[in-house]
PDB file of C-alpha atoms in Angstrom:
ATOM      1  CA  UNK A   1    -219.627 142.996 -52.663  1.00 73.00           C
ATOM      2  CA  UNK A   2    -219.400 139.386 -51.693  1.00 81.00           C
ATOM      3  CA  UNK A   3    -218.271 136.222 -53.537  1.00 88.00           C
ATOM      4  CA  UNK A   4    -217.343 132.610 -52.743  1.00 94.00           C
ATOM      5  CA  UNK A   5    -214.757 130.401 -54.356  1.00 95.00           C
ATOM      6  CA  UNK A   6    -214.884 126.655 -54.254  1.00 96.00           C
ATOM      7  CA  UNK A   7    -211.745 124.908 -55.126  1.00 93.00           C
ATOM      8  CA  UNK A   8    -212.140 121.737 -57.145  1.00 92.00           C
ATOM      9  CA  UNK A   9    -215.260 121.173 -59.162  1.00 93.00           C
ATOM     10  CA  UNK A  10    -215.176 117.551 -58.665  1.00 95.00           C
ATOM     11  CA  UNK A  11    -214.006 115.458 -55.674  1.00 96.00           C
ATOM     12  CA  UNK A  12    -213.858 111.611 -55.616  1.00 97.00           C
ATOM     13  CA  UNK A  13    -213.679 109.948 -52.228  1.00 97.00           C
ATOM     14  CA  UNK A  14    -213.618 106.342 -51.054  1.00 97.00           C
ATOM     15  CA  UNK A  15    -216.425 105.270 -48.905  1.00 97.00           C
ATOM     16  CA  UNK A  16    -215.477 105.691 -45.140  1.00 97.00           C
ATOM     17  CA  UNK A  17    -212.796 108.179 -46.003  1.00 97.00           C
ATOM     18  CA  UNK A  18    -212.764 111.977 -45.200  1.00 97.00           C
ATOM     19  CA  UNK A  19    -214.462 114.340 -47.222  1.00 97.00           C
ATOM     20  CA  UNK A  20    -213.007 117.768 -47.424  1.00 97.00           C
ATOM     21  CA  UNK A  21    -214.672 120.607 -49.594  1.00 98.00           C
ATOM     22  CA  UNK A  22    -212.999 123.815 -49.711  1.00 97.00           C
ATOM     23  CA  UNK A  23    -214.751 127.302 -49.758  1.00 97.00           C
ATOM     24  CA  UNK A  24    -213.005 130.774 -49.557  1.00 96.00           C
ATOM     25  CA  UNK A  25    -215.173 133.891 -49.307  1.00 94.00           C
ATOM     26  CA  UNK A  26    -214.639 137.546 -50.106  1.00 90.00           C
ATOM     27  CA  UNK A  27    -216.696 140.085 -48.171  1.00 80.00           C
ATOM     28  CA  UNK A  28    -216.028 143.469 -46.868  1.00 75.00           C
ATOM     29  CA  UNK A  29    -218.143 142.990 -43.937  1.00 77.00           C
ATOM     30  CA  UNK A  30    -218.815 139.993 -41.579  1.00 77.00           C
ATOM     31  CA  UNK A  31    -220.580 137.439 -43.550  1.00 85.00           C
ATOM     32  CA  UNK A  32    -223.230 134.720 -43.018  1.00 88.00           C
ATOM     33  CA  UNK A  33    -221.881 131.527 -44.700  1.00 92.00           C
ATOM     34  CA  UNK A  34    -223.787 128.487 -45.786  1.00 93.00           C
ATOM     35  CA  UNK A  35    -223.270 125.059 -47.182  1.00 96.00           C
ATOM     36  CA  UNK A  36    -226.183 123.604 -49.306  1.00 96.00           C
ATOM     37  CA  UNK A  37    -226.421 120.043 -50.887  1.00 96.00           C
ATOM     38  CA  UNK A  38    -228.276 119.272 -54.153  1.00 94.00           C
ATOM     39  CA  UNK A  39    -229.174 115.862 -55.441  1.00 92.00           C
ATOM     40  CA  UNK A  40    -229.920 115.433 -59.100  1.00 86.00           C
ATOM     41  CA  UNK A  41    -232.863 117.275 -60.281  1.00 82.00           C
ATOM     42  CA  UNK A  42    -233.745 118.479 -56.799  1.00 86.00           C
ATOM     43  CA  UNK A  43    -233.564 121.779 -55.004  1.00 88.00           C
ATOM     44  CA  UNK A  44    -231.012 122.867 -52.547  1.00 92.00           C
ATOM     45  CA  UNK A  45    -230.939 121.653 -48.993  1.00 94.00           C
ATOM     46  CA  UNK A  46    -229.160 123.414 -46.131  1.00 93.00           C
ATOM     47  CA  UNK A  47    -226.479 121.493 -44.540  1.00 96.00           C
ATOM     48  CA  UNK A  48    -225.278 124.025 -42.154  1.00 94.00           C
ATOM     49  CA  UNK A  49    -224.807 127.796 -41.678  1.00 91.00           C
ATOM     50  CA  UNK A  50    -222.382 130.260 -39.806  1.00 91.00           C
ATOM     51  CA  UNK A  51    -223.953 133.330 -38.228  1.00 85.00           C
ATOM     52  CA  UNK A  52    -221.190 134.421 -35.889  1.00 79.00           C
ATOM     53  CA  UNK A  53    -221.741 132.198 -32.906  1.00 76.00           C
ATOM     54  CA  UNK A  54    -219.386 129.322 -32.527  1.00 85.00           C
ATOM     55  CA  UNK A  55    -216.865 129.090 -35.385  1.00 90.00           C
ATOM     56  CA  UNK A  56    -217.130 125.377 -35.711  1.00 95.00           C
ATOM     57  CA  UNK A  57    -220.551 124.574 -36.916  1.00 95.00           C
ATOM     58  CA  UNK A  58    -222.232 121.232 -37.024  1.00 95.00           C
ATOM     59  CA  UNK A  59    -224.850 120.267 -39.566  1.00 95.00           C
ATOM     60  CA  UNK A  60    -226.883 117.445 -40.770  1.00 95.00           C
ATOM     61  CA  UNK A  61    -225.781 114.054 -41.864  1.00 93.00           C
ATOM     62  CA  UNK A  62    -222.464 114.327 -40.012  1.00 96.00           C
ATOM     63  CA  UNK A  63    -221.068 117.419 -41.822  1.00 97.00           C
ATOM     64  CA  UNK A  64    -219.325 120.178 -40.075  1.00 97.00           C
ATOM     65  CA  UNK A  65    -217.477 123.474 -41.291  1.00 97.00           C
ATOM     66  CA  UNK A  66    -215.090 125.778 -39.479  1.00 95.00           C
ATOM     67  CA  UNK A  67    -215.140 129.518 -39.973  1.00 94.00           C
ATOM     68  CA  UNK A  68    -211.622 130.948 -40.152  1.00 93.00           C
ATOM     69  CA  UNK A  69    -211.524 134.662 -40.558  1.00 91.00           C
ATOM     70  CA  UNK A  70    -207.779 134.828 -40.862  1.00 91.00           C
ATOM     71  CA  UNK A  71    -207.910 132.495 -43.966  1.00 93.00           C
ATOM     72  CA  UNK A  72    -211.448 133.813 -45.140  1.00 93.00           C
ATOM     73  CA  UNK A  73    -212.261 130.134 -45.458  1.00 95.00           C
ATOM     74  CA  UNK A  74    -215.348 127.970 -44.556  1.00 96.00           C
ATOM     75  CA  UNK A  75    -214.345 124.365 -45.484  1.00 97.00           C
ATOM     76  CA  UNK A  76    -216.734 121.575 -45.215  1.00 98.00           C
ATOM     77  CA  UNK A  77    -215.776 118.258 -43.678  1.00 98.00           C
ATOM     78  CA  UNK A  78    -217.136 114.787 -42.864  1.00 98.00           C
ATOM     79  CA  UNK A  79    -214.881 112.122 -41.151  1.00 97.00           C
ATOM     80  CA  UNK A  80    -216.386 109.178 -42.902  1.00 97.00           C
ATOM     81  CA  UNK A  81    -217.934 109.370 -46.416  1.00 97.00           C
ATOM     82  CA  UNK A  82    -221.061 107.427 -47.124  1.00 96.00           C
ATOM     83  CA  UNK A  83    -222.386 106.317 -50.638  1.00 96.00           C
ATOM     84  CA  UNK A  84    -225.435 108.505 -49.967  1.00 95.00           C
ATOM     85  CA  UNK A  85    -223.226 111.698 -49.713  1.00 96.00           C
ATOM     86  CA  UNK A  86    -222.767 111.522 -53.525  1.00 96.00           C
ATOM     87  CA  UNK A  87    -224.306 114.954 -54.528  1.00 96.00           C
ATOM     88  CA  UNK A  88    -223.300 118.496 -55.388  1.00 96.00           C
ATOM     89  CA  UNK A  89    -222.385 120.963 -52.724  1.00 98.00           C
ATOM     90  CA  UNK A  90    -222.596 124.690 -52.814  1.00 97.00           C
ATOM     91  CA  UNK A  91    -221.012 127.158 -50.553  1.00 96.00           C
ATOM     92  CA  UNK A  92    -222.997 130.652 -50.289  1.00 93.00           C
ATOM     93  CA  UNK A  93    -222.268 133.881 -48.583  1.00 91.00           C
ATOM     94  CA  UNK A  94    -224.692 136.448 -47.494  1.00 86.00           C
ATOM     95  CA  UNK A  95    -223.865 140.060 -46.248  1.00 77.00           C
ATOM     96  CA  UNK A  96    -225.187 140.433 -42.573  1.00 67.00           C
ATOM     97  CA  UNK A  97    -225.550 143.988 -43.001  1.00 63.00           C
ATOM     98  CA  UNK A  98    -227.891 143.319 -46.016  1.00 65.00           C
ATOM     99  CA  UNK A  99    -231.335 143.345 -44.706  1.00 62.00           C
ATOM    100  CA  UNK A 100    -232.437 141.524 -47.891  1.00 60.00           C
ATOM    101  CA  UNK A 101    -230.364 138.455 -47.341  1.00 72.00           C
ATOM    102  CA  UNK A 102    -229.072 138.305 -50.831  1.00 81.00           C
ATOM    103  CA  UNK A 103    -227.121 134.997 -51.340  1.00 86.00           C
ATOM    104  CA  UNK A 104    -224.244 134.592 -53.608  1.00 89.00           C
ATOM    105  CA  UNK A 105    -223.165 131.057 -54.477  1.00 93.00           C
ATOM    106  CA  UNK A 106    -220.038 129.229 -55.503  1.00 95.00           C
ATOM    107  CA  UNK A 107    -219.816 127.238 -58.602  1.00 95.00           C
ATOM    108  CA  UNK A 108    -220.263 123.943 -56.732  1.00 96.00           C
ATOM    109  CA  UNK A 109    -218.317 120.784 -56.023  1.00 97.00           C
ATOM    110  CA  UNK A 110    -219.471 117.493 -57.365  1.00 96.00           C
ATOM    111  CA  UNK A 111    -218.618 114.688 -54.873  1.00 97.00           C
ATOM    112  CA  UNK A 112    -218.324 111.122 -56.037  1.00 97.00           C
ATOM    113  CA  UNK A 113    -218.078 108.133 -53.473  1.00 97.00           C
ATOM    114  CA  UNK A 114    -216.549 104.995 -54.623  1.00 96.00           C
ATOM    115  CA  UNK A 115    -217.018 101.651 -52.773  1.00 94.00           C
TER     116      UNK A 115
ATOM    117  CA  UNK B   1    -242.777 120.602 -42.518  1.00 70.00           C
ATOM    118  CA  UNK B   2    -243.460 123.661 -44.564  1.00 82.00           C
ATOM    119  CA  UNK B   3    -241.822 123.859 -47.963  1.00 92.00           C
ATOM    120  CA  UNK B   4    -241.397 126.085 -50.903  1.00 96.00           C
ATOM    121  CA  UNK B   5    -243.824 124.680 -53.630  1.00 97.00           C
ATOM    122  CA  UNK B   6    -242.909 125.099 -57.291  1.00 97.00           C
ATOM    123  CA  UNK B   7    -244.728 123.967 -60.444  1.00 97.00           C
ATOM    124  CA  UNK B   8    -244.249 122.561 -62.876  1.00 97.00           C
ATOM    125  CA  UNK B   9    -241.225 120.276 -62.127  1.00 96.00           C
ATOM    126  CA  UNK B  10    -240.315 119.830 -65.705  1.00 96.00           C
ATOM    127  CA  UNK B  11    -241.166 121.877 -68.862  1.00 97.00           C
ATOM    128  CA  UNK B  12    -240.289 121.383 -72.391  1.00 98.00           C
ATOM    129  CA  UNK B  13    -241.068 124.369 -74.733  1.00 97.00           C
ATOM    130  CA  UNK B  14    -240.006 125.405 -78.241  1.00 97.00           C
ATOM    131  CA  UNK B  15    -237.933 128.525 -78.651  1.00 96.00           C
ATOM    132  CA  UNK B  16    -239.973 131.676 -79.219  1.00 97.00           C
ATOM    133  CA  UNK B  17    -242.704 130.328 -77.080  1.00 97.00           C
ATOM    134  CA  UNK B  18    -243.836 131.818 -73.745  1.00 98.00           C
ATOM    135  CA  UNK B  19    -243.402 129.699 -70.613  1.00 98.00           C
ATOM    136  CA  UNK B  20    -244.380 130.540 -66.945  1.00 98.00           C
ATOM    137  CA  UNK B  21    -243.284 129.086 -63.660  1.00 97.00           C
ATOM    138  CA  UNK B  22    -245.033 129.361 -60.314  1.00 98.00           C
ATOM    139  CA  UNK B  23    -243.733 129.505 -56.833  1.00 98.00           C
ATOM    140  CA  UNK B  24    -245.454 129.403 -53.392  1.00 97.00           C
ATOM    141  CA  UNK B  25    -243.086 130.369 -50.640  1.00 96.00           C
ATOM    142  CA  UNK B  26    -243.187 129.137 -46.963  1.00 95.00           C
ATOM    143  CA  UNK B  27    -246.159 130.932 -45.310  1.00 93.00           C
ATOM    144  CA  UNK B  28    -245.085 134.076 -43.652  1.00 91.00           C
ATOM    145  CA  UNK B  29    -241.808 134.537 -45.412  1.00 92.00           C
ATOM    146  CA  UNK B  30    -241.612 137.924 -46.714  1.00 90.00           C
ATOM    147  CA  UNK B  31    -238.376 137.452 -48.949  1.00 92.00           C
ATOM    148  CA  UNK B  32    -238.780 135.460 -52.236  1.00 95.00           C
ATOM    149  CA  UNK B  33    -236.023 134.773 -54.685  1.00 95.00           C
ATOM    150  CA  UNK B  34    -235.878 133.428 -58.209  1.00 97.00           C
ATOM    151  CA  UNK B  35    -232.564 131.850 -59.216  1.00 96.00           C
ATOM    152  CA  UNK B  36    -231.454 130.340 -62.472  1.00 97.00           C
ATOM    153  CA  UNK B  37    -229.083 127.435 -62.415  1.00 94.00           C
ATOM    154  CA  UNK B  38    -227.321 126.433 -65.642  1.00 93.00           C
ATOM    155  CA  UNK B  39    -226.001 122.747 -65.688  1.00 89.00           C
ATOM    156  CA  UNK B  40    -222.740 122.372 -63.863  1.00 86.00           C
ATOM    157  CA  UNK B  41    -222.931 125.960 -62.330  1.00 90.00           C
ATOM    158  CA  UNK B  42    -224.096 127.481 -59.165  1.00 92.00           C
ATOM    159  CA  UNK B  43    -227.433 129.317 -58.799  1.00 94.00           C
ATOM    160  CA  UNK B  44    -227.390 132.980 -59.961  1.00 94.00           C
ATOM    161  CA  UNK B  45    -230.054 135.423 -58.753  1.00 93.00           C
ATOM    162  CA  UNK B  46    -232.572 136.712 -61.170  1.00 96.00           C
ATOM    163  CA  UNK B  47    -234.856 138.716 -58.883  1.00 96.00           C
ATOM    164  CA  UNK B  48    -235.674 139.219 -55.229  1.00 94.00           C
ATOM    165  CA  UNK B  49    -238.848 140.433 -53.771  1.00 94.00           C
ATOM    166  CA  UNK B  50    -239.474 141.850 -50.512  1.00 92.00           C
ATOM    167  CA  UNK B  51    -243.295 141.338 -49.947  1.00 93.00           C
ATOM    168  CA  UNK B  52    -244.651 142.552 -53.323  1.00 94.00           C
ATOM    169  CA  UNK B  53    -241.703 144.817 -54.138  1.00 94.00           C
ATOM    170  CA  UNK B  54    -238.764 144.021 -56.357  1.00 95.00           C
ATOM    171  CA  UNK B  55    -235.502 144.827 -54.422  1.00 91.00           C
ATOM    172  CA  UNK B  56    -233.052 143.333 -56.892  1.00 91.00           C
ATOM    173  CA  UNK B  57    -233.637 142.503 -60.451  1.00 95.00           C
ATOM    174  CA  UNK B  58    -230.222 143.696 -61.820  1.00 92.00           C
ATOM    175  CA  UNK B  59    -229.619 140.321 -63.295  1.00 93.00           C
ATOM    176  CA  UNK B  60    -232.849 139.737 -64.810  1.00 96.00           C
ATOM    177  CA  UNK B  61    -232.914 139.961 -68.703  1.00 94.00           C
ATOM    178  CA  UNK B  62    -235.858 142.303 -68.924  1.00 93.00           C
ATOM    179  CA  UNK B  63    -236.211 142.212 -72.453  1.00 96.00           C
ATOM    180  CA  UNK B  64    -237.698 138.635 -72.264  1.00 97.00           C
ATOM    181  CA  UNK B  65    -238.038 137.904 -68.445  1.00 98.00           C
ATOM    182  CA  UNK B  66    -240.762 139.223 -66.082  1.00 97.00           C
ATOM    183  CA  UNK B  67    -241.531 138.367 -62.654  1.00 97.00           C
ATOM    184  CA  UNK B  68    -244.424 139.273 -60.190  1.00 97.00           C
ATOM    185  CA  UNK B  69    -245.628 138.886 -56.723  1.00 96.00           C
ATOM    186  CA  UNK B  70    -248.846 140.677 -56.781  1.00 87.00           C
ATOM    187  CA  UNK B  71    -250.152 140.101 -53.366  1.00 89.00           C
ATOM    188  CA  UNK B  72    -246.878 139.439 -51.609  1.00 87.00           C
ATOM    189  CA  UNK B  73    -247.418 135.611 -51.308  1.00 93.00           C
ATOM    190  CA  UNK B  74    -246.978 133.484 -54.549  1.00 96.00           C
ATOM    191  CA  UNK B  75    -244.861 134.463 -57.457  1.00 98.00           C
ATOM    192  CA  UNK B  76    -244.865 134.034 -61.127  1.00 98.00           C
ATOM    193  CA  UNK B  77    -241.604 134.076 -63.482  1.00 98.00           C
ATOM    194  CA  UNK B  78    -242.386 134.516 -67.106  1.00 98.00           C
ATOM    195  CA  UNK B  79    -240.020 134.101 -70.191  1.00 98.00           C
ATOM    196  CA  UNK B  80    -241.400 135.386 -73.596  1.00 97.00           C
ATOM    197  CA  UNK B  81    -239.893 134.429 -76.090  1.00 97.00           C
ATOM    198  CA  UNK B  82    -237.885 131.522 -74.798  1.00 97.00           C
ATOM    199  CA  UNK B  83    -234.469 130.999 -76.249  1.00 97.00           C
ATOM    200  CA  UNK B  84    -232.356 127.838 -76.288  1.00 97.00           C
ATOM    201  CA  UNK B  85    -229.950 129.334 -73.931  1.00 96.00           C
ATOM    202  CA  UNK B  86    -232.790 129.729 -71.232  1.00 97.00           C
ATOM    203  CA  UNK B  87    -232.473 125.826 -70.670  1.00 97.00           C
ATOM    204  CA  UNK B  88    -231.721 125.548 -66.795  1.00 96.00           C
ATOM    205  CA  UNK B  89    -233.166 124.885 -63.568  1.00 95.00           C
ATOM    206  CA  UNK B  90    -235.240 127.643 -62.172  1.00 97.00           C
ATOM    207  CA  UNK B  91    -235.195 127.729 -58.366  1.00 96.00           C
ATOM    208  CA  UNK B  92    -237.442 129.520 -56.029  1.00 96.00           C
ATOM    209  CA  UNK B  93    -236.474 130.305 -52.471  1.00 95.00           C
ATOM    210  CA  UNK B  94    -237.889 132.071 -49.558  1.00 93.00           C
ATOM    211  CA  UNK B  95    -236.666 133.610 -46.312  1.00 90.00           C
ATOM    212  CA  UNK B  96    -238.230 134.686 -43.133  1.00 87.00           C
ATOM    213  CA  UNK B  97    -237.764 138.372 -42.093  1.00 76.00           C
ATOM    214  CA  UNK B  98    -235.573 137.567 -39.101  1.00 70.00           C
ATOM    215  CA  UNK B  99    -234.169 134.433 -40.754  1.00 71.00           C
ATOM    216  CA  UNK B 100    -230.677 133.909 -42.115  1.00 74.00           C
ATOM    217  CA  UNK B 101    -231.046 131.073 -44.539  1.00 82.00           C
ATOM    218  CA  UNK B 102    -233.213 130.595 -47.564  1.00 87.00           C
ATOM    219  CA  UNK B 103    -235.450 127.580 -48.219  1.00 91.00           C
ATOM    220  CA  UNK B 104    -235.455 126.325 -51.732  1.00 94.00           C
ATOM    221  CA  UNK B 105    -238.146 124.542 -53.622  1.00 96.00           C
ATOM    222  CA  UNK B 106    -237.602 121.506 -55.864  1.00 95.00           C
ATOM    223  CA  UNK B 107    -237.103 123.550 -58.995  1.00 95.00           C
ATOM    224  CA  UNK B 108    -238.609 123.525 -62.443  1.00 96.00           C
ATOM    225  CA  UNK B 109    -236.174 122.180 -65.177  1.00 95.00           C
ATOM    226  CA  UNK B 110    -236.800 124.045 -68.268  1.00 97.00           C
ATOM    227  CA  UNK B 111    -235.649 122.509 -71.692  1.00 97.00           C
ATOM    228  CA  UNK B 112    -236.120 124.894 -74.694  1.00 98.00           C
ATOM    229  CA  UNK B 113    -235.912 122.949 -78.067  1.00 97.00           C
TER     230      UNK B 113
END
């Protein structure tokens, strides 16, 4: 069984400051890991994914995440926050041995960007 | 760019009524998911199809929810009767056979009054 834990349900960051969203996973087998972003009343958009190639993954909108097996973490960062980054962010895990690709989501982190 | 289509975007229904949501996945995607997202929470899987077959419906409340994907393409999720606690966003997603990530539709926001 797999699961993800997102630390912090709400994060407030100043425009131009570092964005750091934390995600820890639990999986008995090597996982696929994902970060999705959701704007109000919208579906989920993929930001980036880890599928076992490079451990540092770059995504859209200047976001990146680093897979750390020893820490079972996949934290999301962006060097400089923009007002448009205000949204909810979800970390998700999928068991790569599961041919059905079932996704398990974290509870989400709401990001507020202040001027 | 191919998208997952969902309709309606918003639905208000009275409790005890029946309601249905429709999803058209990206063409060629064999895997289709229905997720429920309660306000302030992450999405939770309700049902997963591989082509027309259900591969996981362990979290689907089968006394009131049903889902079908008759020809292995589009899908319908039904609730009958709706309860107040069913108010949520219902998200459909699809994934290619050799793909890794799921692509999500815009969702249907259901309000039960």
